[in-house]
Coordinates of C-alpha atoms in Angstrom, one line a residue:
X269 CA 58.8 139.8 -24.1
X270 CA 55.2 140.5 -23.5
X271 CA 53.0 140.2 -26.6
X272 CA 51.2 143.2 -27.9
X273 CA 47.5 143.3 -27.2
X274 CA 45.4 144.0 -30.3
X275 CA 42.8 146.6 -29.6
X276 CA 39.4 146.1 -31.2
X277 CA 36.4 148.3 -31.3
X278 CA 34.3 150.6 -33.5
X279 CA 36.2 152.6 -36.1
X280 CA 35.7 156.3 -36.9
X281 CA 33.5 155.3 -39.8
X282 CA 31.3 153.2 -37.4
X283 CA 30.9 156.1 -35.0
X284 CA 30.1 158.6 -37.8
X285 CA 27.6 156.1 -39.4
X286 CA 25.8 155.5 -36.1
X287 CA 25.6 159.3 -35.4
X288 CA 24.2 159.8 -38.9
X289 CA 21.5 157.2 -38.4
X290 CA 20.5 158.7 -35.1
X291 CA 20.3 162.1 -36.8
X292 CA 18.0 161.2 -39.7
X293 CA 16.0 158.1 -38.4
X294 CA 12.7 158.3 -36.5
X295 CA 13.3 157.4 -32.9
X296 CA 10.9 154.4 -33.3
X297 CA 13.4 153.0 -35.8
X298 CA 16.5 153.2 -33.7
X299 CA 16.3 149.5 -33.1
X300 CA 17.5 148.9 -36.6
X301 CA 20.8 150.7 -36.2
X302 CA 22.9 147.9 -34.5
X303 CA 21.8 145.0 -36.7
X304 CA 22.1 147.1 -39.9
X305 CA 25.6 148.2 -39.0
X306 CA 26.6 144.6 -38.3
X307 CA 25.8 143.5 -41.8
X308 CA 26.6 146.7 -43.7
X309 CA 29.8 147.1 -45.7
X310 CA 32.1 150.1 -45.5
X311 CA 30.7 151.5 -48.7
X312 CA 27.1 151.3 -47.3
X313 CA 28.2 153.1 -44.2
X314 CA 29.9 155.9 -46.2
X315 CA 26.7 156.3 -48.2
X316 CA 24.8 156.7 -44.9
X317 CA 27.2 159.4 -43.7
X318 CA 26.9 161.2 -47.0
X319 CA 23.1 161.1 -46.7
X320 CA 23.2 162.7 -43.2
X321 CA 25.6 165.4 -44.5
X322 CA 23.3 166.2 -47.4
X323 CA 20.4 166.5 -45.0
X324 CA 22.4 168.7 -42.7
X325 CA 23.7 171.0 -45.4
X326 CA 20.2 171.4 -47.0
X327 CA 19.2 173.1 -43.7
X328 CA 21.7 176.0 -44.1
X329 CA 20.1 179.3 -44.9
X330 CA 22.2 180.1 -48.0
X331 CA 21.4 176.6 -49.4
X332 CA 17.7 176.8 -49.1
X333 CA 15.9 177.0 -52.5
X334 CA 13.4 179.6 -51.3
X335 CA 16.2 181.9 -50.1
X336 CA 18.0 181.6 -53.5
X337 CA 14.7 182.1 -55.4
X338 CA 14.0 185.3 -53.5
X339 CA 17.5 186.5 -54.3
X340 CA 16.8 185.8 -58.0
X341 CA 19.6 183.2 -58.3
X342 CA 17.2 180.4 -59.4
X343 CA 13.7 179.9 -60.7
X344 CA 11.9 176.8 -59.2
X345 CA 9.5 174.9 -61.5
X346 CA 7.4 171.8 -60.8
X347 CA 7.3 168.8 -63.2
X348 CA 4.1 166.8 -63.7
X349 CA 5.2 164.2 -61.1
X350 CA 5.4 166.9 -58.4
X351 CA 9.2 167.2 -58.2
X352 CA 10.5 170.8 -57.8
X353 CA 13.7 171.7 -59.7
X354 CA 15.8 174.5 -61.0
X355 CA 14.4 175.7 -64.3
X356 CA 18.0 175.7 -65.7
X357 CA 18.5 172.0 -64.8
X358 CA 18.2 169.8 -67.9
X359 CA 16.7 166.4 -67.2
X360 CA 18.3 163.4 -68.8
X361 CA 16.6 160.0 -69.3
X362 CA 18.4 156.7 -68.7
X363 CA 18.7 155.8 -72.4
X364 CA 20.1 159.2 -73.3
X365 CA 22.7 159.0 -70.5
X366 CA 23.6 155.5 -71.6
X367 CA 24.1 156.7 -75.2
X368 CA 26.3 159.5 -74.1
X369 CA 28.3 157.3 -71.9
X370 CA 28.9 154.3 -74.1
X371 CA 28.9 155.8 -77.6
X372 CA 32.4 156.4 -79.0
X373 CA 32.2 159.1 -81.7
X374 CA 36.0 159.8 -81.9
X375 CA 39.3 158.9 -80.4
X376 CA 38.9 161.7 -77.9
X377 CA 35.9 159.9 -76.3
X378 CA 38.1 156.9 -75.6
X379 CA 40.9 158.9 -74.0
X380 CA 38.7 161.5 -72.2
X381 CA 39.5 161.1 -68.4
X382 CA 36.1 162.3 -67.3
X383 CA 34.2 159.8 -69.5
X384 CA 36.5 157.0 -68.4
X385 CA 36.1 157.9 -64.8
X386 CA 32.3 157.9 -65.1
X387 CA 32.4 154.6 -67.0
X388 CA 34.4 152.9 -64.2
X389 CA 32.1 154.3 -61.6
X390 CA 28.9 153.0 -63.3
X391 CA 30.6 149.6 -63.9
X392 CA 31.6 149.3 -60.3
X393 CA 28.3 150.6 -58.9
X394 CA 26.6 147.2 -59.4
X395 CA 28.2 144.0 -60.6
X396 CA 25.1 143.0 -62.5
X397 CA 22.8 146.0 -63.3
X398 CA 19.3 145.6 -62.0
X399 CA 16.1 147.7 -62.2
X400 CA 17.0 149.1 -58.7
X401 CA 20.6 150.0 -59.5
X402 CA 19.7 151.7 -62.8
X403 CA 16.7 153.5 -61.1
X404 CA 19.0 154.9 -58.4
X405 CA 20.6 157.2 -60.9
X406 CA 17.4 158.6 -62.4
X407 CA 14.6 158.2 -59.8
X408 CA 15.2 161.4 -57.9
X409 CA 15.4 163.4 -61.2
X410 CA 11.7 162.6 -61.8
X411 CA 9.8 161.7 -58.6
X412 CA 9.6 163.9 -55.5
X413 CA 11.8 162.4 -52.8
X414 CA 9.4 163.0 -49.9
X415 CA 6.9 160.8 -51.6
X416 CA 9.2 157.8 -51.8
X417 CA 8.3 154.8 -49.7
X418 CA 11.9 154.5 -48.4
X419 CA 11.9 158.0 -46.9
X420 CA 9.1 157.1 -44.4
X421 CA 11.7 155.8 -42.0
X422 CA 13.2 159.3 -41.7
X423 CA 12.2 162.2 -39.6
X424 CA 9.9 164.8 -41.0
X425 CA 12.7 167.3 -40.8
X426 CA 15.1 165.1 -42.8
X427 CA 12.4 164.5 -45.5
X428 CA 11.7 168.2 -45.8
X429 CA 15.4 169.0 -46.2
X430 CA 15.8 166.2 -48.8
X431 CA 13.0 167.8 -50.7
X432 CA 14.9 171.1 -50.7
X433 CA 18.1 169.4 -51.8
X434 CA 16.3 167.8 -54.7
X435 CA 15.7 171.2 -56.3
X436 CA 19.3 171.2 -57.6
X437 CA 21.0 168.1 -56.2
X438 CA 20.3 165.2 -58.6
X439 CA 21.4 167.2 -61.7
X440 CA 24.4 168.7 -59.9
X441 CA 25.8 165.4 -58.8
X442 CA 24.1 162.3 -60.3
X443 CA 26.5 159.9 -58.5
X444 CA 25.7 161.3 -55.1
X445 CA 22.0 161.1 -56.0
X446 CA 22.4 157.4 -56.8
X447 CA 24.2 156.7 -53.6
X448 CA 21.6 158.6 -51.6
X449 CA 18.8 156.5 -53.2
X450 CA 20.8 153.3 -52.5
X451 CA 21.2 154.1 -48.8
X452 CA 17.5 155.0 -48.5
X453 CA 16.6 151.6 -50.0
X454 CA 19.0 149.8 -47.7
X455 CA 17.8 151.2 -44.4
X456 CA 14.1 151.0 -45.4
X457 CA 14.5 147.3 -46.2
X458 CA 16.2 146.8 -42.8
X459 CA 13.4 148.6 -41.0
X460 CA 10.8 146.4 -42.8
X461 CA 12.6 143.3 -41.4
X462 CA 12.4 144.3 -37.8
X463 CA 10.6 141.6 -35.8
X464 CA 7.1 142.4 -34.5
X465 CA 5.3 140.7 -31.7
X466 CA 2.1 140.4 -33.7
X467 CA 3.8 138.2 -36.3
X468 CA 5.7 136.3 -33.6
X469 CA 2.6 135.5 -31.5
X470 CA 0.8 133.9 -34.4
X471 CA 2.5 130.6 -33.8
X472 CA 2.3 130.6 -29.9
X473 CA 0.4 127.9 -28.1
X474 CA -2.9 128.8 -26.4
X475 CA -3.0 129.4 -22.7
X476 CA -1.0 131.2 -20.1
X477 CA 2.0 129.0 -20.4
X478 CA 2.0 129.5 -24.2
X479 CA 1.9 133.3 -23.7
X480 CA 4.9 133.2 -21.3
X481 CA 7.0 131.1 -23.7
X482 CA 6.1 133.3 -26.6
X483 CA 7.2 136.4 -24.7
X484 CA 10.4 134.7 -23.6
X485 CA 11.3 133.6 -27.2
X486 CA 10.4 137.1 -28.5
X487 CA 12.8 138.7 -26.0
X488 CA 15.7 136.7 -27.6
X489 CA 15.2 138.3 -31.0
X490 CA 13.9 141.8 -29.8
X491 CA 16.1 142.8 -26.9
X492 CA 15.0 146.2 -25.5
X493 CA 18.6 147.2 -25.1
X494 CA 19.1 147.3 -28.8
X495 CA 20.2 143.8 -29.9
X496 CA 17.7 142.7 -32.5
X497 CA 17.7 139.9 -35.0
X498 CA 16.2 140.9 -38.4
X499 CA 13.8 138.7 -40.2
X500 CA 14.9 136.8 -43.2
X501 CA 14.4 138.9 -46.4
X502 CA 11.4 137.9 -48.5
X503 CA 12.4 135.9 -51.5
X504 CA 11.5 137.4 -54.8
X505 CA 11.1 135.4 -57.9
X506 CA 14.2 135.8 -60.1
X507 CA 14.1 136.1 -63.8
X508 CA 15.0 132.8 -65.7
X509 CA 18.8 132.6 -66.0
X510 CA 20.2 132.9 -69.5
X511 CA 23.6 132.1 -71.0
X512 CA 23.7 135.7 -72.4
X513 CA 23.8 137.2 -68.9
X514 CA 26.7 139.7 -68.5
X515 CA 28.3 137.5 -65.8
X516 CA 27.8 133.8 -65.3
X517 CA 27.5 133.4 -61.6
X518 CA 25.8 130.0 -61.6
X519 CA 25.1 127.3 -64.1
X520 CA 22.3 127.9 -66.6
X521 CA 20.7 124.6 -65.6
X522 CA 20.7 123.7 -61.9
X523 CA 22.7 120.5 -61.3
X524 CA 20.0 119.3 -58.9
X525 CA 17.4 119.6 -61.7
X526 CA 19.6 117.4 -64.0
X527 CA 20.0 114.8 -61.2
X528 CA 16.2 114.8 -60.6
X529 CA 15.5 113.6 -64.1
X530 CA 16.5 110.1 -63.2
X531 CA 14.1 110.0 -60.2
X532 CA 10.6 108.7 -60.6
X533 CA 8.5 111.3 -62.3
X534 CA 11.5 113.5 -62.9
X535 CA 11.0 113.5 -66.7
X536 CA 7.8 115.6 -66.4
X537 CA 8.3 118.9 -68.2
X538 CA 7.4 122.0 -66.3
X539 CA 6.3 125.3 -67.7
X540 CA 9.3 127.3 -66.6
X541 CA 12.0 124.7 -67.5
X542 CA 14.8 125.9 -69.6
X543 CA 14.7 124.6 -73.2
X544 CA 17.8 122.4 -72.8
X545 CA 16.3 120.9 -69.7
X546 CA 13.0 120.2 -71.5
X547 CA 14.9 118.4 -74.2
X548 CA 16.7 116.2 -71.6
X549 CA 13.4 115.4 -69.9
X550 CA 11.8 114.4 -73.2
X551 CA 14.7 112.1 -74.0
X552 CA 14.5 110.5 -70.6
X553 CA 10.8 110.0 -71.0
X554 CA 11.2 108.3 -74.4
X555 CA 13.7 105.9 -72.9
X556 CA 11.5 105.0 -69.9
X557 CA 8.1 104.8 -71.7
X558 CA 6.9 101.4 -72.8
X559 CA 5.2 103.0 -75.8
X560 CA 7.6 103.6 -78.6
X561 CA 7.7 107.4 -79.3
X562 CA 9.0 107.4 -82.8
X563 CA 10.6 105.2 -85.4
X564 CA 10.2 101.4 -86.0
X565 CA 7.2 99.3 -86.9
X566 CA 4.1 99.0 -84.7
X567 CA 0.7 97.3 -85.2
X568 CA -2.0 99.7 -83.8
X569 CA -4.9 97.6 -85.1
X570 CA -7.5 96.3 -82.5
X571 CA -9.7 93.4 -83.7
X572 CA -13.2 92.5 -82.5
X573 CA -11.9 89.2 -81.0
X574 CA -9.4 91.1 -78.8
X575 CA -12.2 93.4 -77.6
X576 CA -14.5 90.4 -76.9
X577 CA -11.7 88.7 -74.9
X578 CA -11.3 91.9 -72.8
X579 CA -15.0 92.0 -72.1
X580 CA -15.1 88.4 -71.0
X581 CA -12.2 89.0 -68.6
X582 CA -14.0 91.9 -67.0
X583 CA -17.2 89.8 -66.5
X584 CA -15.2 87.1 -64.7

């Protein structure tokens, strides 16, 4: 009995995501499509498909804010930051939304399916909330989307349609607004990591041979046919870890830092060391130092005879 051959290839989601990226990205950024899709999760791909659908629907005539304003359905106002919105839309700050979501005023708040659904969505949006994940929900309710740095990778048409969607979109569907902002950040970060020859040529050897080798090595990471290798993301300094973090994903004190105390000079206290680590280093220093740090009897007197003997030794 012949074995069945497993077919492998792109899924429908992969095809839709690739078509969405080709629809909204500038042609100069098409090189990021393949490497981004190779590292993107299914949720990130669905976010990108949703972004392209929002851009597409914002171009329909009956969805345009100027058309609805002429018909008298909405009144468009501009906030101090330059974002246009429907006058009937009520902005909500992050602290107010958190209060409404987490405060339990009665038993009905605990059993309300809509509140519970929103709580589960916010809890699953990011395992550990960060400034970016929280800003995703409220950024587009305040700042104009076409001024965002992450939208510069899109075509002018896509940016203009997102600006029209922003008139009513963020207040109408906050979850979709957060997902759109997350997808914009993701693709913009990938475009920023595309390799450039100017950066690659900085390390090449002088001369004709060095130029040939540099071009050959650059072709490996920047294949004109579309296969590119993204640069490593820039490392940003993380906040000092704390035992009160909502999820302990790593030890509060790095085990390597503890092992380094026993090495020469490892007891030196650094400015950003955790308090328990500073205590361990001070204990190790008191054990290794020849000068008694505390306790016991010591004679700290220096006589003139001892000083004279030291001077005679130096003269010799």
